[in-house]
mmCIF file of C-alpha atoms in Angstrom:
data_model
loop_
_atom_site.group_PDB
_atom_site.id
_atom_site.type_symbol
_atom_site.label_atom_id
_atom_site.label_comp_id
_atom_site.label_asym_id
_atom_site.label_seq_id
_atom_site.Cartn_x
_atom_site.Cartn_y
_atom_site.Cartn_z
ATOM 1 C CA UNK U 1 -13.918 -16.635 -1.327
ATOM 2 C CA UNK U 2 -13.019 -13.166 -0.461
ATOM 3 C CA UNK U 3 -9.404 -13.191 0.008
ATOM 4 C CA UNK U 4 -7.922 -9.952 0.393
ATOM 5 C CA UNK U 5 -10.747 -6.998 -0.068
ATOM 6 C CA UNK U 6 -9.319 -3.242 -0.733
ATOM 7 C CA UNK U 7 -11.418 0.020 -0.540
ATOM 8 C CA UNK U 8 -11.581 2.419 -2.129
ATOM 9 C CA UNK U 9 -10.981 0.738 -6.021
ATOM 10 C CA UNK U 10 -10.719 4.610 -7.383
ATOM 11 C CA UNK U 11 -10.108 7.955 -5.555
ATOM 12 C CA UNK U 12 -9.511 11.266 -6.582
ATOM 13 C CA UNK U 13 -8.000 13.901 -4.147
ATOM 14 C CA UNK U 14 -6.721 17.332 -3.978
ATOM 15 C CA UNK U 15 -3.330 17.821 -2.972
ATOM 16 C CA UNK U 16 -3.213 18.312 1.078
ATOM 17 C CA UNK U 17 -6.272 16.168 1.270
ATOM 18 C CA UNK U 18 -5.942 13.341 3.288
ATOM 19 C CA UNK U 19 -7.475 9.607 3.020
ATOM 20 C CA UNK U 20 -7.338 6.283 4.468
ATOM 21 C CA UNK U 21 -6.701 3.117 2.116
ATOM 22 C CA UNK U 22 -8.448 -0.374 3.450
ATOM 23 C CA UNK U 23 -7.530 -3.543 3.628
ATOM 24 C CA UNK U 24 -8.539 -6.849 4.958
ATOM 25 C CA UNK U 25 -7.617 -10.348 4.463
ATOM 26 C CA UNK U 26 -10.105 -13.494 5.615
ATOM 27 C CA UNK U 27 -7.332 -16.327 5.249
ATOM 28 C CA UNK U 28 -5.617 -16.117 8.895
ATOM 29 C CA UNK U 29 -2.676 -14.991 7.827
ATOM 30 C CA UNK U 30 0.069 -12.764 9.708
ATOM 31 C CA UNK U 31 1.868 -10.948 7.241
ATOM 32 C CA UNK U 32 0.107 -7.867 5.572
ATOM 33 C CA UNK U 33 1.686 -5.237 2.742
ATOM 34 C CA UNK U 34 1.233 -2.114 1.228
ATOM 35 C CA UNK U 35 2.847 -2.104 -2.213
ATOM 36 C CA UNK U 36 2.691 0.549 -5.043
ATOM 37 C CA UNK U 37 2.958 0.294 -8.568
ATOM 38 C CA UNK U 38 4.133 3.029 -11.151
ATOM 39 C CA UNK U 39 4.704 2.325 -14.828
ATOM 40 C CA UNK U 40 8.694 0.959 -15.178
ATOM 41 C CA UNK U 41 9.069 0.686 -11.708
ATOM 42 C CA UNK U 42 7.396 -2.422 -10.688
ATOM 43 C CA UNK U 43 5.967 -3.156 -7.121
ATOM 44 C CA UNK U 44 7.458 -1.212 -4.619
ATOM 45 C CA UNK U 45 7.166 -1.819 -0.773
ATOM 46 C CA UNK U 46 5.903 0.900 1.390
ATOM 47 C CA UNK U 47 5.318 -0.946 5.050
ATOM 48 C CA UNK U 48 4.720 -4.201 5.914
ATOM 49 C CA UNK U 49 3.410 -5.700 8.985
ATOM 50 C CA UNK U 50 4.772 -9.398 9.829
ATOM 51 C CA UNK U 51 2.094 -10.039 12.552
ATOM 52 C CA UNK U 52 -0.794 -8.528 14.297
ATOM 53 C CA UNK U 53 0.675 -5.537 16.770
ATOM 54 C CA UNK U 54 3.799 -4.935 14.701
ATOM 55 C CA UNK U 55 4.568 -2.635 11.509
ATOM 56 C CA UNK U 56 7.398 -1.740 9.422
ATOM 57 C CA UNK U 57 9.081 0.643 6.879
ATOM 58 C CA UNK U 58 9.313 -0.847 2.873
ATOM 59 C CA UNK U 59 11.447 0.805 0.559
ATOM 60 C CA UNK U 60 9.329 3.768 -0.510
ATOM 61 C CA UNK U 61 7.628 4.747 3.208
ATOM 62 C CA UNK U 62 7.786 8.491 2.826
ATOM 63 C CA UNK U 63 4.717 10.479 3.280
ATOM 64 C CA UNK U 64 2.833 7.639 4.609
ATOM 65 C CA UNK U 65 1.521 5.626 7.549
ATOM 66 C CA UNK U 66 -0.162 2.171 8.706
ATOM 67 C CA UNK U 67 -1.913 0.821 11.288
ATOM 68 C CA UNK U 68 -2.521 -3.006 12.019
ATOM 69 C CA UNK U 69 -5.606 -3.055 13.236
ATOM 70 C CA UNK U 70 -5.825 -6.667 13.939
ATOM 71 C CA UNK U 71 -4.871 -9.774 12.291
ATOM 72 C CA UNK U 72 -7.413 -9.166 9.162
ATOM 73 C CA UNK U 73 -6.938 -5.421 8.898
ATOM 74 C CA UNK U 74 -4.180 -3.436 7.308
ATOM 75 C CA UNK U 75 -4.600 -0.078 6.409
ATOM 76 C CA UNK U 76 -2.866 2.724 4.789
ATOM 77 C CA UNK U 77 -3.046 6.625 5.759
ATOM 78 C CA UNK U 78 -1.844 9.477 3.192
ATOM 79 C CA UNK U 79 -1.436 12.085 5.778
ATOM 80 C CA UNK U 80 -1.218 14.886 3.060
ATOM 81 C CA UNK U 81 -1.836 13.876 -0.140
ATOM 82 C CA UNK U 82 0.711 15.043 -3.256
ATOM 83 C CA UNK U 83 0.757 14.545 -6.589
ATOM 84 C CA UNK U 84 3.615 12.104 -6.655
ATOM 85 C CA UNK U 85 1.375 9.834 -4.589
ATOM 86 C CA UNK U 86 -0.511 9.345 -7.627
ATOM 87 C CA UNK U 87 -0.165 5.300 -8.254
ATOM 88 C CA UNK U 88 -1.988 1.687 -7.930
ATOM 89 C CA UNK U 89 -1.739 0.574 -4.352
ATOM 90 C CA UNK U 90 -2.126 -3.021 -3.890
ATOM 91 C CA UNK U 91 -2.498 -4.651 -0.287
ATOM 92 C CA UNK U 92 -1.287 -8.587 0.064
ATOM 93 C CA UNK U 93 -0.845 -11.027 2.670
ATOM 94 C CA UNK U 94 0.504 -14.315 3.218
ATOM 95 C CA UNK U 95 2.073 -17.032 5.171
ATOM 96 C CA UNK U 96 5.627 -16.189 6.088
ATOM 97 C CA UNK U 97 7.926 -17.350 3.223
ATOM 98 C CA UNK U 98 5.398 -18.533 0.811
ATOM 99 C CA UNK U 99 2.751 -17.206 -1.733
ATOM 100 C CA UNK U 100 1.573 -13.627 -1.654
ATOM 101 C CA UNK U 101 -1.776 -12.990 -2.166
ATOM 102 C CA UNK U 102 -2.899 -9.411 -3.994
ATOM 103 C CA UNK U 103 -6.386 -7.882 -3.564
ATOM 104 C CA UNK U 104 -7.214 -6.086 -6.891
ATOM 105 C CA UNK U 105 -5.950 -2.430 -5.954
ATOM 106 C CA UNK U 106 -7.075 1.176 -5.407
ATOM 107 C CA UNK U 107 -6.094 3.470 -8.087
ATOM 108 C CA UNK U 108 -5.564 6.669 -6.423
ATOM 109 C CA UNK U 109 -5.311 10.445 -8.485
ATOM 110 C CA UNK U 110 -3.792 13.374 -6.473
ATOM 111 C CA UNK U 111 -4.622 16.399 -8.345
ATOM 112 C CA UNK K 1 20.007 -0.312 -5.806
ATOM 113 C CA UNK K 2 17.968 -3.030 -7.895
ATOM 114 C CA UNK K 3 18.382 -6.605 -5.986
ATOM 115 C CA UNK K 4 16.356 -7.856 -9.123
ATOM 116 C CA UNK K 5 16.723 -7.256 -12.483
ATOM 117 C CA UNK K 6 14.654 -8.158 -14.777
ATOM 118 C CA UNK K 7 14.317 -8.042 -19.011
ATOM 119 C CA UNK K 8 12.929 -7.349 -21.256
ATOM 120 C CA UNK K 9 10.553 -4.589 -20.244
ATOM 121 C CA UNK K 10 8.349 -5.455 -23.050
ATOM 122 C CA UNK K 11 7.957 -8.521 -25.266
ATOM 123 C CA UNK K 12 5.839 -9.423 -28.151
ATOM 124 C CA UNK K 13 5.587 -12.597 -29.546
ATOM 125 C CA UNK K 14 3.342 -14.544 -31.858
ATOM 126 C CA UNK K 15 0.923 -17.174 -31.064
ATOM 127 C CA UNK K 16 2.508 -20.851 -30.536
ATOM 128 C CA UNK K 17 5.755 -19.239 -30.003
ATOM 129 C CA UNK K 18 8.112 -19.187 -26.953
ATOM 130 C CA UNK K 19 8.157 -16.759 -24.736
ATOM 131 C CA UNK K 20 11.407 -16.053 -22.330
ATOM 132 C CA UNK K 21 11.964 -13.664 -19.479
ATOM 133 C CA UNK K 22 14.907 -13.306 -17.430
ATOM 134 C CA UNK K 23 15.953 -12.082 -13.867
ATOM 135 C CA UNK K 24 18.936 -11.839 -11.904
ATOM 136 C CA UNK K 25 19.520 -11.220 -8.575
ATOM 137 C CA UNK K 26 22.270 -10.027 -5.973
ATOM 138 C CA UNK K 27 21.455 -11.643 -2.831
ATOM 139 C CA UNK K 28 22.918 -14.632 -2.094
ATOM 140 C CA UNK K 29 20.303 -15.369 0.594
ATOM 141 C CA UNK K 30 17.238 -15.447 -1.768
ATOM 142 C CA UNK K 31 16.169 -18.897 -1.404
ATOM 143 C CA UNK K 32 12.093 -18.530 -2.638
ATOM 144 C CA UNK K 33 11.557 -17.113 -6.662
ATOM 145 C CA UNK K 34 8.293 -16.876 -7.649
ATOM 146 C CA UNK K 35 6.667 -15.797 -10.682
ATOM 147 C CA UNK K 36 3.710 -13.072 -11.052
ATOM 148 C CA UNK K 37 0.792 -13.032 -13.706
ATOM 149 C CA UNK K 38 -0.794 -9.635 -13.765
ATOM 150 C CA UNK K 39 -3.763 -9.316 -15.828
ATOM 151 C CA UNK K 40 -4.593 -5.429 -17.057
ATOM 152 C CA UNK K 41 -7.479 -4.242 -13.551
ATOM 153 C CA UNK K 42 -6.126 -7.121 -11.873
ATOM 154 C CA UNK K 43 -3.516 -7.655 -8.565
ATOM 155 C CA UNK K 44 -0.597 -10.144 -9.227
ATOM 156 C CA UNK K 45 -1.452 -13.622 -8.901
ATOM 157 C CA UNK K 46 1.351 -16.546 -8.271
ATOM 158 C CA UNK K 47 2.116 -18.110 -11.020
ATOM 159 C CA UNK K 48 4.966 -20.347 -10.681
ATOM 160 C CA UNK K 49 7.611 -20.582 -7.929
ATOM 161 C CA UNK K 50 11.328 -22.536 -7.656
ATOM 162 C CA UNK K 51 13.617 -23.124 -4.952
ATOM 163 C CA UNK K 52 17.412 -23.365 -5.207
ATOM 164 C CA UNK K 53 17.774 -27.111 -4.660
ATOM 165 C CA UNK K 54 16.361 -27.692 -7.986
ATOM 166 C CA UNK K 55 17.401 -26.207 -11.716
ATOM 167 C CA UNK K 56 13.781 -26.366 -13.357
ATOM 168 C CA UNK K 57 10.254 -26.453 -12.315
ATOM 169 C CA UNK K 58 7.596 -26.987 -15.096
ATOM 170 C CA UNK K 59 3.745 -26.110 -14.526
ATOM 171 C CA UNK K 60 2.303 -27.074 -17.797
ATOM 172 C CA UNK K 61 3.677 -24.574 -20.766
ATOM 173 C CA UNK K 62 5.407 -22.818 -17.745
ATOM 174 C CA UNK K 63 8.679 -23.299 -16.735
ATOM 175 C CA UNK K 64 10.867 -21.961 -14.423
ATOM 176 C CA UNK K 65 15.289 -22.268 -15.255
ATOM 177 C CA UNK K 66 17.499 -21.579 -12.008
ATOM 178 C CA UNK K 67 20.844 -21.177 -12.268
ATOM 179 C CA UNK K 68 22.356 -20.808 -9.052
ATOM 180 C CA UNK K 69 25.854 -20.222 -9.799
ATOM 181 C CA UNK K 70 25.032 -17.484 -12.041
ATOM 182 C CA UNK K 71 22.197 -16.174 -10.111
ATOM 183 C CA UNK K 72 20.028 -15.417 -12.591
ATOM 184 C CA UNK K 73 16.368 -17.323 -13.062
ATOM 185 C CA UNK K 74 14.070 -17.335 -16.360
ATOM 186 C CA UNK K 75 10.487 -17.900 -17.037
ATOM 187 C CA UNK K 76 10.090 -19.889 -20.373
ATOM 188 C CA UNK K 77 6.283 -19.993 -21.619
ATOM 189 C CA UNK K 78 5.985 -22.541 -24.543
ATOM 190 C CA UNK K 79 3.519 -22.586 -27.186
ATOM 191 C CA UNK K 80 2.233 -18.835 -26.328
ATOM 192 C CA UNK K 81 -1.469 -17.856 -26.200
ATOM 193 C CA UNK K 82 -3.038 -14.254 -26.896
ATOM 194 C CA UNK K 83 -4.621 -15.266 -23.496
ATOM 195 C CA UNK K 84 -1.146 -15.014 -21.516
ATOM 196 C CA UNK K 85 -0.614 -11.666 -22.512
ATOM 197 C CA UNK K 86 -0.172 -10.339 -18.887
ATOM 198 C CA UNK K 87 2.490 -7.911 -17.152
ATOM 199 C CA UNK K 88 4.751 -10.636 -15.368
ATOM 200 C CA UNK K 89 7.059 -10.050 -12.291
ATOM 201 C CA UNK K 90 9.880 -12.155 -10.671
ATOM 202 C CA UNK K 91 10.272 -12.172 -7.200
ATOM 203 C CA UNK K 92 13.055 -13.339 -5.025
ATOM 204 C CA UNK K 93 13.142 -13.685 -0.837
ATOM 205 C CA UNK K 94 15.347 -15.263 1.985
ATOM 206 C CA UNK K 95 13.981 -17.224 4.450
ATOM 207 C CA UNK K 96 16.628 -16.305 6.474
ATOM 208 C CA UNK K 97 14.698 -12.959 6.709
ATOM 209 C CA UNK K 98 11.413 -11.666 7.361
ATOM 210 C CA UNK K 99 10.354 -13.256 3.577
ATOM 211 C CA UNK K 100 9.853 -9.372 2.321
ATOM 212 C CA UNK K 101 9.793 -10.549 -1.219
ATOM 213 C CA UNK K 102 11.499 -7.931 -3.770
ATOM 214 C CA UNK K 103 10.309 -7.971 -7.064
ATOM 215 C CA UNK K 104 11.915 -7.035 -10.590
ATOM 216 C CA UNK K 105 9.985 -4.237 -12.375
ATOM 217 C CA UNK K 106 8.138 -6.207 -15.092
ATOM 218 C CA UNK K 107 7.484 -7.577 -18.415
ATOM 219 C CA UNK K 108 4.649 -6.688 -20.338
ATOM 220 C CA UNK K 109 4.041 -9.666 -22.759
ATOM 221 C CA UNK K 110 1.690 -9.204 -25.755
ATOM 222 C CA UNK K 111 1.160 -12.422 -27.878
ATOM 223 C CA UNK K 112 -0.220 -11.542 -30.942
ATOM 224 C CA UNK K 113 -3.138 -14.250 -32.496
#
């Protein structure tokens, strides 16, 4: 059971560099996230899609962008990359109101 | 502005013992709380979760306290294991919403052997 599959697990980029973060879910569901996690700050939203064809801005969206490719695929696109973006991205997806389900991140390093 | 607040950041406790974290929340709307388990490498995983009609939910040493009048919600983890020692998040949504969950910031529970 795949769940939800992320890639890249690690990256390491040069500031201005851009870079495309995967994500796909197999369980049919139509809500899809982006999340980041920093030490002391917990998981922070940066867009969310509720269904297929529709995205929108989290609480942390800035120097980022999405694209719902279709109801498996979420993905998430540093434009140009700083070192601020340096975190532990975590895609999810669930049912509307109920569990979330994590895949097991992509550690990005912006140099 | 933090709709969920959560404590202690860190927690250590011995093996068999009782483990306790709290959250609070602002948002009256929040009708879903669910608990995280994050182990170190790992993405959250759901752990536990209550809804305001009831006061406690209990998932075998796991158990969730709501107090709805006070607005705050607690994880209670009786007789802890060195195995639990995870990061742990509380959550809170509306349904009234679009179910964007927000989540506190964390525990990190060590339970020593």
């Amino acid at each position: 059971n795949a769940g939800v599959t992320q890639t890249p697990k690690f990256q390491v980029l040069k500031t201005g560099q851009s870079m495309t973060l995967q994500c796909a879910q197999d369980m049919n569901h139509n809500s899809m996230y982006w999340y980041r996690q920093d030490p002391g700050m917990g998981l922070r939203l940066i867009y969310y899609s509720a269904s297929e064809g529709t995205t929108d801005k989290g609480e942390v969206p800035n120097g980022y962008n999405v694209s719902r490719l279709n109801k498996r695929e979420f993905s998430l696109r540093l434009e140009s990359a700083a070192p601020s973006q340096t975190s532990v991205y975590f895609c999810a997806s669930s049912l509307a109101g109920g569990e979330l389900f994590f895949g097991e991140g992509s550690r990005l390093t912006v140099l | 502005q933090q709709q969920v607040k959560q404590s202690p950041q860190s927690l250590i406790v011995q093996k068999g013992g009782i483990s306790i974290i709290n959250c609070a929340y602002e948002n009256t709307a929040f009708d879903y709380f669910p608990w995280y388990q994050q182990f170190p490498g790992k993405g959250p995983a759901l752990l536990i979760a209550i809804r305001p009609d009831v006061s406690e939910k209990k998932e075998g040493r796991f158990t969730i306290s709501f107090n709805k009048s006070a607005k705050q919600f607690s994880l209670h983890i009786m007789d802890s294991q060195p195995g639990d020692s995870a990061t742990y998040f509380c959550a809170a949504s509306a349904s009234g919403g679009s179910y964007i969950p927000t989540f506190g910031r964390g525990t990190s529970l060590i339970v020593h052997p």
